[in-house]
PDB file of C-alpha atoms and ligand atoms in Angstrom:
ATOM      1  CA  MET A   1       2.913 -19.510  13.740  1.00  0.00           C
ATOM      2  CA  LYS A   2       0.148 -19.225  11.138  1.00  0.00           C
ATOM      3  CA  SER A   3      -1.377 -16.273   9.326  1.00  0.00           C
ATOM      4  CA  LYS A   4      -4.633 -15.763   7.415  1.00  0.00           C
ATOM      5  CA  ILE A   5      -3.814 -15.521   3.697  1.00  0.00           C
ATOM      6  CA  SER A   6      -6.543 -14.593   1.222  1.00  0.00           C
ATOM      7  CA  GLU A   7      -4.654 -15.393  -1.971  1.00  0.00           C
ATOM      8  CA  VAL A   8      -1.238 -15.773  -3.598  1.00  0.00           C
ATOM      9  CA  PHE A   9      -0.828 -15.110  -7.322  1.00  0.00           C
ATOM     10  CA  GLN A  10       1.538 -13.668  -9.904  1.00  0.00           C
ATOM     11  CA  SER A  11       0.484 -10.592 -11.867  1.00  0.00           C
ATOM     12  CA  ILE A  12       1.713  -7.101 -12.672  1.00  0.00           C
ATOM     13  CA  GLN A  13       1.799  -4.250 -10.190  1.00  0.00           C
ATOM     14  CA  GLY A  14      -1.217  -2.098 -11.036  1.00  0.00           C
ATOM     15  CA  GLU A  15      -0.569   0.968  -8.896  1.00  0.00           C
ATOM     16  CA  GLY A  16       2.033   3.556  -8.056  1.00  0.00           C
ATOM     17  CA  LYS A  17       5.677   4.109  -8.903  1.00  0.00           C
ATOM     18  CA  TYR A  18       6.385   0.516  -9.992  1.00  0.00           C
ATOM     19  CA  LEU A  19       3.427   0.201 -12.353  1.00  0.00           C
ATOM     20  CA  GLY A  20       3.729  -2.853 -14.588  1.00  0.00           C
ATOM     21  CA  VAL A  21       6.516  -4.794 -12.876  1.00  0.00           C
ATOM     22  CA  PRO A  22       5.874  -8.544 -12.416  1.00  0.00           C
ATOM     23  CA  GLN A  23       5.262  -9.552  -8.830  1.00  0.00           C
ATOM     24  CA  VAL A  24       3.946 -12.359  -6.710  1.00  0.00           C
ATOM     25  CA  PHE A  25       1.191 -10.910  -4.534  1.00  0.00           C
ATOM     26  CA  VAL A  26       0.531 -12.267  -1.069  1.00  0.00           C
ATOM     27  CA  ARG A  27      -2.781 -10.883   0.128  1.00  0.00           C
ATOM     28  CA  PHE A  28      -3.137 -10.948   3.911  1.00  0.00           C
ATOM     29  CA  TYR A  29      -6.604 -11.143   5.372  1.00  0.00           C
ATOM     30  CA  GLY A  30      -7.813  -8.426   7.732  1.00  0.00           C
ATOM     31  CA  CYS A  31      -7.397  -4.688   8.078  1.00  0.00           C
ATOM     32  CA  ASN A  32      -7.277  -2.228  10.972  1.00  0.00           C
ATOM     33  CA  ILE A  33      -9.535   0.331   9.241  1.00  0.00           C
ATOM     34  CA  LYS A  34     -12.425   0.299   6.785  1.00  0.00           C
ATOM     35  CA  CYS A  35     -12.264   2.777   3.932  1.00  0.00           C
ATOM     36  CA  ASP A  36     -15.572   3.667   2.269  1.00  0.00           C
ATOM     37  CA  TRP A  37     -14.460   2.476  -1.167  1.00  0.00           C
ATOM     38  CA  CYS A  38     -12.469  -0.590  -0.117  1.00  0.00           C
ATOM     39  CA  ASP A  39     -12.678  -3.329  -2.747  1.00  0.00           C
ATOM     40  CA  THR A  40     -10.939  -5.948  -0.642  1.00  0.00           C
ATOM     41  CA  GLU A  41     -12.863  -8.635   1.140  1.00  0.00           C
ATOM     42  CA  ALA A  42      -9.891  -8.855   3.486  1.00  0.00           C
ATOM     43  CA  SER A  43     -10.849  -5.552   5.057  1.00  0.00           C
ATOM     44  CA  LEU A  44     -14.177  -6.806   6.304  1.00  0.00           C
ATOM     45  CA  GLU A  45     -14.316  -7.152  10.037  1.00  0.00           C
ATOM     46  CA  ARG A  46     -15.771 -10.619  10.250  1.00  0.00           C
ATOM     47  CA  GLU A  47     -14.691 -14.063  11.296  1.00  0.00           C
ATOM     48  CA  GLU A  48     -15.983 -15.858   8.211  1.00  0.00           C
ATOM     49  CA  GLY A  49     -14.243 -15.061   4.978  1.00  0.00           C
ATOM     50  CA  SER A  50     -12.157 -16.354   2.159  1.00  0.00           C
ATOM     51  CA  PHE A  51      -8.723 -17.167   3.555  1.00  0.00           C
ATOM     52  CA  LYS A  52      -6.419 -20.038   4.338  1.00  0.00           C
ATOM     53  CA  GLU A  53      -4.292 -20.361   7.460  1.00  0.00           C
ATOM     54  CA  SER A  54      -0.703 -20.856   6.432  1.00  0.00           C
ATOM     55  CA  SER A  55       2.693 -21.224   8.129  1.00  0.00           C
ATOM     56  CA  SER A  56       5.605 -19.143   6.852  1.00  0.00           C
ATOM     57  CA  GLN A  57       7.295 -22.250   5.408  1.00  0.00           C
ATOM     58  CA  ASP A  58       4.122 -23.375   3.598  1.00  0.00           C
ATOM     59  CA  LEU A  59       3.600 -19.865   2.258  1.00  0.00           C
ATOM     60  CA  LEU A  60       7.183 -19.760   0.997  1.00  0.00           C
ATOM     61  CA  GLU A  61       6.555 -22.999  -0.937  1.00  0.00           C
ATOM     62  CA  VAL A  62       3.474 -21.460  -2.600  1.00  0.00           C
ATOM     63  CA  ILE A  63       5.416 -18.298  -3.482  1.00  0.00           C
ATOM     64  CA  LEU A  64       8.233 -20.384  -4.992  1.00  0.00           C
ATOM     65  CA  LYS A  65       5.698 -22.217  -7.170  1.00  0.00           C
ATOM     66  CA  GLU A  66       4.081 -18.976  -8.386  1.00  0.00           C
ATOM     67  CA  ALA A  67       7.206 -16.856  -8.907  1.00  0.00           C
ATOM     68  CA  GLN A  68       8.557 -16.608 -12.441  1.00  0.00           C
ATOM     69  CA  SER A  69      11.146 -13.892 -13.164  1.00  0.00           C
ATOM     70  CA  ILE A  70       9.558 -11.471 -10.731  1.00  0.00           C
ATOM     71  CA  HIS A  71      10.684  -8.029  -9.620  1.00  0.00           C
ATOM     72  CA  SER A  72       9.612  -8.575  -6.011  1.00  0.00           C
ATOM     73  CA  VAL A  73       7.124 -10.192  -3.659  1.00  0.00           C
ATOM     74  CA  SER A  74       4.307  -7.790  -2.814  1.00  0.00           C
ATOM     75  CA  LEU A  75       2.866  -8.113   0.674  1.00  0.00           C
ATOM     76  CA  THR A  76      -0.588  -6.625   0.422  1.00  0.00           C
ATOM     77  CA  GLY A  77      -3.977  -6.852   2.048  1.00  0.00           C
ATOM     78  CA  GLY A  78      -5.845  -5.966   4.053  1.00  0.00           C
ATOM     79  CA  GLU A  79      -3.006  -4.607   6.145  1.00  0.00           C
ATOM     80  CA  PRO A  80       0.067  -6.879   6.177  1.00  0.00           C
ATOM     81  CA  LEU A  81       1.647  -5.173   9.196  1.00  0.00           C
ATOM     82  CA  LEU A  82      -1.151  -6.539  11.375  1.00  0.00           C
ATOM     83  CA  GLN A  83       0.762  -9.831  10.945  1.00  0.00           C
ATOM     84  CA  LYS A  84       4.007  -8.439  12.345  1.00  0.00           C
ATOM     85  CA  ASP A  85       5.051 -11.611  14.216  1.00  0.00           C
ATOM     86  CA  PHE A  86       4.351 -13.788  11.201  1.00  0.00           C
ATOM     87  CA  LEU A  87       6.322 -11.395   8.947  1.00  0.00           C
ATOM     88  CA  ARG A  88       9.253 -11.638  11.333  1.00  0.00           C
ATOM     89  CA  GLU A  89       9.392 -15.320  10.345  1.00  0.00           C
ATOM     90  CA  LEU A  90       8.548 -14.905   6.657  1.00  0.00           C
ATOM     91  CA  LEU A  91      10.812 -12.021   5.632  1.00  0.00           C
ATOM     92  CA  PRO A  92      14.146 -13.768   6.373  1.00  0.00           C
ATOM     93  CA  LEU A  93      12.925 -16.798   4.398  1.00  0.00           C
ATOM     94  CA  LEU A  94      12.111 -14.595   1.394  1.00  0.00           C
ATOM     95  CA  ARG A  95      15.431 -12.808   1.554  1.00  0.00           C
ATOM     96  CA  GLN A  96      17.380 -16.065   1.862  1.00  0.00           C
ATOM     97  CA  ARG A  97      15.775 -17.056  -1.457  1.00  0.00           C
ATOM     98  CA  GLY A  98      16.861 -13.779  -3.048  1.00  0.00           C
ATOM     99  CA  PHE A  99      13.447 -12.128  -3.244  1.00  0.00           C
ATOM    100  CA  LEU A 100      13.047  -8.382  -2.871  1.00  0.00           C
ATOM    101  CA  VAL A 101      10.199  -7.425  -0.528  1.00  0.00           C
ATOM    102  CA  TYR A 102       7.595  -4.819  -1.519  1.00  0.00           C
ATOM    103  CA  LEU A 103       5.199  -3.743   1.226  1.00  0.00           C
ATOM    104  CA  GLU A 104       1.772  -2.249   0.397  1.00  0.00           C
ATOM    105  CA  THR A 105       0.408  -0.623   3.520  1.00  0.00           C
ATOM    106  CA  ASN A 106      -2.060   1.909   4.821  1.00  0.00           C
ATOM    107  CA  GLY A 107       0.844   3.648   6.572  1.00  0.00           C
ATOM    108  CA  ILE A 108      -0.581   3.605  10.100  1.00  0.00           C
ATOM    109  CA  LEU A 109       1.171   0.844  12.089  1.00  0.00           C
ATOM    110  CA  PHE A 110       4.545   2.560  12.472  1.00  0.00           C
ATOM    111  CA  SER A 111       5.769   0.475  15.437  1.00  0.00           C
ATOM    112  CA  ALA A 112       5.402  -2.704  13.404  1.00  0.00           C
ATOM    113  CA  LEU A 113       7.214  -1.096  10.485  1.00  0.00           C
ATOM    114  CA  GLU A 114      10.102  -0.082  12.710  1.00  0.00           C
ATOM    115  CA  GLU A 115      10.660  -3.712  13.726  1.00  0.00           C
ATOM    116  CA  LEU A 116      10.620  -4.964  10.130  1.00  0.00           C
ATOM    117  CA  ILE A 117      12.020  -2.153   7.990  1.00  0.00           C
ATOM    118  CA  ASP A 118      15.515  -3.657   7.701  1.00  0.00           C
ATOM    119  CA  GLN A 119      14.058  -6.586   5.759  1.00  0.00           C
ATOM    120  CA  ILE A 120      11.862  -4.557   3.408  1.00  0.00           C
ATOM    121  CA  ASP A 121      13.076  -3.059   0.107  1.00  0.00           C
ATOM    122  CA  PHE A 122      10.112  -1.030  -1.192  1.00  0.00           C
ATOM    123  CA  VAL A 123       7.251   0.652   0.652  1.00  0.00           C
ATOM    124  CA  SER A 124       4.054   1.673  -1.126  1.00  0.00           C
ATOM    125  CA  MET A 125       2.508   3.781   1.596  1.00  0.00           C
ATOM    126  CA  ASP A 126      -1.022   5.143   1.527  1.00  0.00           C
ATOM    127  CA  PHE A 127      -2.009   8.423   3.060  1.00  0.00           C
ATOM    128  CA  LYS A 128      -5.584   7.882   4.208  1.00  0.00           C
ATOM    129  CA  LEU A 129      -7.247  11.219   3.564  1.00  0.00           C
ATOM    130  CA  PRO A 130     -10.290  11.463   5.854  1.00  0.00           C
ATOM    131  CA  SER A 131     -12.453  13.060   3.168  1.00  0.00           C
ATOM    132  CA  SER A 132     -11.643  10.096   0.863  1.00  0.00           C
ATOM    133  CA  THR A 133     -11.972   7.227   3.322  1.00  0.00           C
ATOM    134  CA  GLY A 134     -14.790   8.352   5.601  1.00  0.00           C
ATOM    135  CA  GLN A 135     -12.402   7.515   8.470  1.00  0.00           C
ATOM    136  CA  LYS A 136     -10.723   9.719  11.057  1.00  0.00           C
ATOM    137  CA  ALA A 137      -7.416  11.366  10.143  1.00  0.00           C
ATOM    138  CA  PHE A 138      -4.147   9.482  10.712  1.00  0.00           C
ATOM    139  CA  TRP A 139      -1.715  12.380  10.182  1.00  0.00           C
ATOM    140  CA  GLU A 140       0.425  11.697  13.263  1.00  0.00           C
ATOM    141  CA  GLU A 141       0.677   8.014  12.423  1.00  0.00           C
ATOM    142  CA  HIS A 142       1.493   8.762   8.777  1.00  0.00           C
ATOM    143  CA  LYS A 143       4.269  11.134   9.736  1.00  0.00           C
ATOM    144  CA  ALA A 144       5.838   8.661  12.180  1.00  0.00           C
ATOM    145  CA  PHE A 145       5.501   5.912   9.570  1.00  0.00           C
ATOM    146  CA  LEU A 146       7.067   7.961   6.785  1.00  0.00           C
ATOM    147  CA  ASN A 147      10.008   8.924   8.976  1.00  0.00           C
ATOM    148  CA  ILE A 148      10.813   5.200   9.269  1.00  0.00           C
ATOM    149  CA  ALA A 149       9.953   4.194   5.692  1.00  0.00           C
ATOM    150  CA  ILE A 150      12.162   6.936   4.255  1.00  0.00           C
ATOM    151  CA  LYS A 151      15.194   4.715   4.952  1.00  0.00           C
ATOM    152  CA  LYS A 152      14.024   2.563   2.029  1.00  0.00           C
ATOM    153  CA  ASP A 153      12.540   3.108  -1.452  1.00  0.00           C
ATOM    154  CA  VAL A 154       9.190   4.608  -0.425  1.00  0.00           C
ATOM    155  CA  PHE A 155       6.459   6.435  -2.296  1.00  0.00           C
ATOM    156  CA  ILE A 156       3.116   7.805  -1.142  1.00  0.00           C
ATOM    157  CA  LYS A 157      -0.247   6.992  -2.689  1.00  0.00           C
ATOM    158  CA  ASN A 158      -3.431   8.999  -2.122  1.00  0.00           C
ATOM    159  CA  VAL A 159      -6.740   7.682  -3.429  1.00  0.00           C
ATOM    160  CA  ILE A 160      -8.742  10.622  -4.739  1.00  0.00           C
ATOM    161  CA  SER A 161     -12.527  10.341  -4.837  1.00  0.00           C
ATOM    162  CA  LEU A 162     -15.130  12.977  -5.630  1.00  0.00           C
ATOM    163  CA  SER A 163     -15.509  13.577  -1.891  1.00  0.00           C
ATOM    164  CA  THR A 164     -11.786  14.347  -1.377  1.00  0.00           C
ATOM    165  CA  THR A 165     -11.182  17.920  -0.266  1.00  0.00           C
ATOM    166  CA  GLU A 166      -8.383  20.265  -1.295  1.00  0.00           C
ATOM    167  CA  VAL A 167      -7.745  20.929   2.396  1.00  0.00           C
ATOM    168  CA  ASP A 168      -6.837  17.268   2.973  1.00  0.00           C
ATOM    169  CA  VAL A 169      -4.692  17.043  -0.166  1.00  0.00           C
ATOM    170  CA  ARG A 170      -2.817  20.221   0.725  1.00  0.00           C
ATOM    171  CA  PHE A 171      -2.220  18.966   4.271  1.00  0.00           C
ATOM    172  CA  ALA A 172      -0.934  15.623   2.964  1.00  0.00           C
ATOM    173  CA  ALA A 173       1.458  17.245   0.485  1.00  0.00           C
ATOM    174  CA  LYS A 174       2.801  19.590   3.146  1.00  0.00           C
ATOM    175  CA  LEU A 175       3.308  16.716   5.592  1.00  0.00           C
ATOM    176  CA  ALA A 176       5.209  14.686   2.966  1.00  0.00           C
ATOM    177  CA  SER A 177       7.372  17.690   2.047  1.00  0.00           C
ATOM    178  CA  GLU A 178       8.446  18.060   5.670  1.00  0.00           C
ATOM    179  CA  VAL A 179      10.086  14.620   5.396  1.00  0.00           C
ATOM    180  CA  ASN A 180      11.357  14.787   1.790  1.00  0.00           C
ATOM    181  CA  ARG A 181      10.105  17.235  -0.838  1.00  0.00           C
ATOM    182  CA  ASP A 182      11.402  14.974  -3.654  1.00  0.00           C
ATOM    183  CA  ILE A 183       9.407  11.899  -2.613  1.00  0.00           C
ATOM    184  CA  VAL A 184       7.191  10.380  -5.324  1.00  0.00           C
ATOM    185  CA  PHE A 185       3.651  11.465  -4.413  1.00  0.00           C
ATOM    186  CA  ILE A 186       0.853   9.771  -6.319  1.00  0.00           C
ATOM    187  CA  LEU A 187      -2.739  10.872  -6.782  1.00  0.00           C
ATOM    188  CA  GLN A 188      -4.730   7.776  -7.703  1.00  0.00           C
ATOM    189  CA  PRO A 189      -8.204   8.495  -9.079  1.00  0.00           C
ATOM    190  CA  ASN A 190     -10.928   6.276  -7.670  1.00  0.00           C
ATOM    191  CA  THR A 191     -11.534   3.839 -10.527  1.00  0.00           C
ATOM    192  CA  LEU A 192     -15.305   3.830  -9.943  1.00  0.00           C
ATOM    193  CA  GLU A 193     -15.424   7.593 -10.593  1.00  0.00           C
ATOM    194  CA  ILE A 194     -13.161   7.791 -13.677  1.00  0.00           C
ATOM    195  CA  GLN A 195     -16.123   8.741 -15.876  1.00  0.00           C
ATOM    196  CA  ASP A 196     -17.417  11.353 -13.432  1.00  0.00           C
ATOM    197  CA  GLY A 197     -14.755  14.056 -13.577  1.00  0.00           C
ATOM    198  CA  ILE A 198     -12.293  12.603 -11.081  1.00  0.00           C
ATOM    199  CA  VAL A 199      -9.311  12.955 -13.450  1.00  0.00           C
ATOM    200  CA  ASP A 200      -9.892  16.726 -13.745  1.00  0.00           C
ATOM    201  CA  GLN A 201     -10.027  16.877  -9.967  1.00  0.00           C
ATOM    202  CA  CYS A 202      -6.717  14.981  -9.711  1.00  0.00           C
ATOM    203  CA  GLN A 203      -5.046  17.395 -12.127  1.00  0.00           C
ATOM    204  CA  ARG A 204      -6.303  20.329 -10.078  1.00  0.00           C
ATOM    205  CA  PHE A 205      -4.949  18.727  -6.906  1.00  0.00           C
ATOM    206  CA  GLN A 206      -1.653  17.977  -8.669  1.00  0.00           C
ATOM    207  CA  LYS A 207      -1.043  21.716  -9.073  1.00  0.00           C
ATOM    208  CA  VAL A 208      -1.754  22.239  -5.372  1.00  0.00           C
ATOM    209  CA  CYS A 209       0.694  19.494  -4.362  1.00  0.00           C
ATOM    210  CA  LEU A 210       3.425  20.857  -6.652  1.00  0.00           C
ATOM    211  CA  GLU A 211       3.518  23.949  -4.436  1.00  0.00           C
ATOM    212  CA  PHE A 212       5.169  21.686  -1.829  1.00  0.00           C
ATOM    213  CA  LEU A 213       6.655  18.721  -3.703  1.00  0.00           C
ATOM    214  CA  THR A 214       8.728  18.145  -6.858  1.00  0.00           C
ATOM    215  CA  ASP A 215       7.371  14.786  -8.097  1.00  0.00           C
ATOM    216  CA  VAL A 216       3.564  14.561  -8.084  1.00  0.00           C
ATOM    217  CA  ARG A 217       1.951  12.059 -10.479  1.00  0.00           C
ATOM    218  CA  VAL A 218      -1.630  11.187 -11.431  1.00  0.00           C
ATOM    219  CA  VAL A 219      -1.613   7.392 -11.838  1.00  0.00           C
ATOM    220  CA  PRO A 220      -4.723   5.191 -12.250  1.00  0.00           C
ATOM    221  CA  GLN A 221      -5.062   1.540 -11.246  1.00  0.00           C
ATOM    222  CA  ILE A 222      -3.963  -0.107 -14.508  1.00  0.00           C
ATOM    223  CA  HIS A 223      -4.735  -3.685 -13.495  1.00  0.00           C
ATOM    224  CA  LYS A 224      -8.423  -2.739 -13.409  1.00  0.00           C
ATOM    225  CA  ILE A 225      -8.200  -1.048 -16.826  1.00  0.00           C
ATOM    226  CA  LEU A 226      -6.384  -4.087 -18.273  1.00  0.00           C
ATOM    227  CA  GLY A 227      -8.738  -6.549 -16.597  1.00  0.00           C
ATOM    228  CA  VAL A 228      -6.036  -8.502 -14.752  1.00  0.00           C
ATOM    229  CA  ARG A 229      -5.865  -9.331 -11.041  1.00  0.00           C
TER     230      ARG A 229
HETATM  231  S1  LIG B 301      -6.631   0.256   4.223  1.00  0.00           S
HETATM  232 FE1  LIG B 301      -6.815  -0.844   2.273  1.00  0.00          FE
HETATM  233  S2  LIG B 301      -7.581  -2.890   2.841  1.00  0.00           S
HETATM  234 FE2  LIG B 301      -7.896  -1.537   4.617  1.00  0.00          FE
HETATM  235  S3  LIG B 301     -10.008  -0.802   4.370  1.00  0.00           S
HETATM  236 FE3  LIG B 301      -8.674   0.735   3.429  1.00  0.00          FE
HETATM  237  S4  LIG B 301      -8.547   0.117   1.235  1.00  0.00           S
HETATM  238 FE4  LIG B 301      -9.369  -1.627   2.390  1.00  0.00          FE
END
């Protein structure tokens, strides 16, 4: 079986709870939604794009070449769980080589997660707030997803843009607290709006979330600030 892979490279994790750890990133091509501010070509719904078709064995060889003293292999996208059948082949190969697996996901495809969760170590799960993404709400999917991901080291990431509403943020925090009120809950300011008051908005939302949760952090995308991939 082959999968569409946009790129494989080593860098530092630029988002979330594991900010700064060295990882090999495997960027899968294709996504099941289209957020307004998406910066990933892989999300575009088109046949032509920048990707290479790769088998799990070939991809493993590329990862082995790239990996130098890494914390984990980050499966990112796009949405990696769209490639569930391919991941069923790849994940055992990674684990046989001693790699920890870090999944970056939009937190919607819970059935796929359920099949793969035993072979995943870390889950960086987005909550897609409708007022941030311009998409419909995925609350039911997020809750089902989180109830599976909670078996592993999971944290939640919410991109906050100037259009994000307090109603959505409050709902998200409450939903997370119903699963685990101590979960790491990250408010990530939209990098494009850093100069436009978004950090103040994140701090205001942080207070709202702390009514429900114990560990709410405002964390920017540091790879963009540092100018690395
Ligand atoms: S889920 Fe991620 S990859 Fe997909 S459209 Fe949204 S930001 Fe882009």
